Amino acid sequence: MKKNVQLLVLFMVAALITPILTSFRADDEADRVIGIWEPSSGKARVKIEKIGSKYYGKIVWLREPNDETGKSKVDKNNPDESMRSVPLKGYRMLKDFSYKGNNEWADGTIYDPENGSTYKSTIKMKDNNTLEIRGYIGVSALGRTDVWKRLQAAGK
Amino acid sequence: MQFPLYAIAPAIARIAVCLLCAVAALHAQTPDSTKTVEEEEDFSQYENLTFADTKAKNYCTPKIPGLSPQKLISIAYDLQLPAELSTPLPPAESRRMTAHGIRLGANIPVISNNKIVWQMGANYWETRYNTTGNQAESPNAFTRTLTERGLRTMGLNTTLFKPLNDKRFLLVQASADLNGDFRWNDFQSLSYLRYSAAAVFGFKPNDRLMWGLGAARTYRVGELNYIPVVLYNWSSTNSKWGTEILFPARGHVRRNFSPRTILMGGWELEGNTYRLNQLSNSNYPDAELRRGEARLRLVLERQLRGFIWLTAQAGWRYNWGFNIDQGDFFRGFNGKQPYLAENTWSNPLYFNIGVHLVSP
């Protein structure tokens, strides 16, 4: 009986720990996308972070932060009128990405504040400092890929 | 020592409760993912950053804010109201005619990333000519060719945008078009393909201006020609005004009422050289129609739903040339080669309406 109980406890501990350890390893791989990134145009910087089990990106810097009146830029092109006074800094333009393995995050959307359009999107990590972000309409062939570069504190 | 299950059950229950509490606590700390904007934070911390990869650099894009959307797939209908066409080709005659037809186009990105944007396109245009006055069969072989067969254009084209850095770029366009009075069951030899190309070296000094200088080999107003070209795409600071110019082919002033409604006013030069098989088979071998027209117009572009846009054009079609030559050759601006027939055509209003799938 004692042996049976020890086996039972061992089994339960293993059953609890194994998925936790596995998820830590998967999380490590998936979390490489977290950081500050700059699109190829250099017009903005985006902070990708993890919320729950998904990944999101918000605008944290704009090369031209103010509009023609000198006020902070807002999301004036949003098709939803209630969003048009929301500041672009802090705006979550990448949403709902899940890690699919093989350096790819998918099932997300990317928002273009310049025309107020939201596109389906996938993220592919080419190397630790380079992302290929593809926005597309319906099928992936009808889209555009941009290359984002990782940023770090100056002098590191 | 005995460990009956009932003795360790409370311990297991306590561990389970602790794990649940820990998970609940973690969940309670998770931000709301449905929110588009989070609380204010100190954004100044993101100002003084550098590329982690020291070799990384920025590249300019082919877009500026407010630019009319690029069309991936298009279907349009073009109508020119009745106008008087006169030809001196014996027996000389004049007829009032309308010109109308469908225009299909596709422009699909093959490679699209920050270092290169390469697109391939295809187009099919047809123009039918209908007599509106005298309905009797025309004795004139040229008029009969137009009314019986119409004109078609079928072509492939490619566009390459190559940014050199964040301020400079190359733009190259090339096309091969089969133009003529051919039909699907009476196709035209590919030896009559006509090739056009343009190359522009451009600058993007800021996010709101792209300009460039280049050269083109073009049939745009019917005649083969080699001309300089000027690109000038500009947007005002508030993105409500702008220009979209590729001189001399087209030039528009743009007014953006919203990102989903754009009005443009300007011109476009249109045309090509068309092999006229039916006329060539009568008494005029190698007959080609040099069709060229300038369209002064207003263009309204409006989002219908999602990525589907409507384009409506209205304007005046000015006849640049509708003359008949024999063969394809370079006449240039000062060439003295005579035309087989110098036709005249009055200048009517025209309308064009189309639906498009637009690009991200």
XYZ file of C-alpha atoms in Angstrom, chain A residues 20-144:
125
model
C 4.548 23.587 -16.289
C 8.166 22.931 -17.287
C 7.167 22.361 -20.921
C 5.151 25.559 -20.979
C 8.081 27.490 -19.490
C 10.261 26.268 -22.370
C 7.565 27.073 -24.982
C 6.985 30.435 -23.329
C 10.697 31.231 -23.505
C 10.647 30.563 -27.245
C 7.410 32.481 -27.814
C 8.424 35.405 -25.615
C 11.415 36.246 -27.833
C 9.044 38.523 -29.751
C 8.645 40.714 -26.674
C 10.546 43.986 -26.933
C 10.695 47.340 -28.693
C 10.653 47.206 -32.509
C 10.954 49.739 -35.308
C 9.175 49.304 -38.690
C 11.319 49.807 -41.807
C 10.020 53.323 -42.440
C 11.360 54.438 -39.036
C 8.191 56.477 -38.455
C 7.175 54.680 -35.254
C 8.326 52.312 -32.523
C 6.171 49.496 -31.252
C 6.401 47.684 -27.944
C 5.356 44.044 -28.198
C 4.225 42.517 -24.945
C 2.410 39.463 -23.724
C -1.053 39.705 -22.271
C -2.424 36.398 -21.044
C -1.274 33.868 -23.609
C -1.303 36.260 -26.579
C 0.959 38.978 -27.919
C 0.100 42.614 -28.527
C 1.991 45.625 -29.807
C 1.433 49.256 -28.933
C 2.888 52.421 -30.424
C 5.319 53.971 -27.948
C 7.142 56.507 -30.134
C 6.382 58.547 -33.233
C 8.898 60.411 -35.370
C 6.225 63.099 -35.871
C 4.314 62.955 -32.572
C 2.227 66.077 -33.169
C -0.341 67.003 -35.794
C -0.419 70.223 -37.825
C -1.912 72.135 -34.871
C 0.895 71.067 -32.542
C -1.285 68.678 -30.547
C -0.439 65.043 -29.923
C -1.569 62.855 -32.831
C -4.794 60.955 -32.327
C -6.334 58.076 -34.237
C -8.298 60.442 -36.497
C -8.654 57.937 -39.346
C -10.358 55.225 -37.305
C -13.630 54.109 -38.939
C -15.118 54.004 -35.408
C -15.866 57.641 -34.587
C -15.608 57.013 -30.850
C -11.922 56.114 -31.296
C -10.880 59.214 -33.229
C -9.807 61.168 -30.159
C -7.656 58.336 -28.773
C -3.926 59.237 -28.704
C -1.762 57.261 -31.124
C 0.953 56.919 -28.500
C -0.084 53.906 -26.497
C -2.384 52.667 -29.271
C -2.450 48.890 -29.541
C -1.911 48.311 -33.268
C -0.942 44.618 -33.076
C -3.513 42.343 -31.499
C -4.189 38.734 -30.613
C -1.061 36.996 -31.926
C -0.515 33.412 -30.777
C 2.743 31.540 -31.041
C 2.472 28.673 -33.534
C 6.015 27.324 -33.235
C 8.716 27.505 -35.890
C 9.357 31.209 -35.085
C 5.885 32.232 -36.218
C 3.094 34.131 -34.476
C -0.264 34.104 -36.247
C -4.026 34.706 -35.974
C -3.405 38.383 -35.204
C -4.322 41.690 -36.749
C -2.348 44.818 -37.586
C -3.900 48.282 -37.688
C -2.625 51.027 -40.015
C -3.377 54.412 -38.399
C -2.626 56.190 -41.687
C -5.757 54.821 -43.354
C -7.737 53.334 -40.465
C -7.616 49.816 -41.918
C -7.099 46.597 -39.992
C -5.472 43.661 -41.746
C -4.976 40.013 -40.879
C -1.378 39.518 -39.909
C 1.389 37.052 -39.186
C 4.791 37.619 -37.592
C 7.874 35.639 -38.566
C 11.084 36.005 -36.595
C 14.035 35.828 -39.001
C 16.583 36.215 -36.223
C 16.535 37.558 -32.693
C 16.600 41.163 -33.925
C 14.456 40.935 -37.065
C 10.724 40.405 -37.561
C 8.852 40.032 -40.839
C 5.350 41.335 -40.291
C 2.868 40.565 -43.045
C -0.484 42.286 -43.354
C -2.911 40.834 -45.855
C -6.459 40.796 -47.131
C -8.215 37.428 -47.035
C -5.366 35.320 -48.366
C -1.716 35.846 -47.543
C -0.818 36.385 -51.234
C -2.713 39.686 -51.233
C -0.556 41.512 -48.766
C 2.586 43.359 -47.883
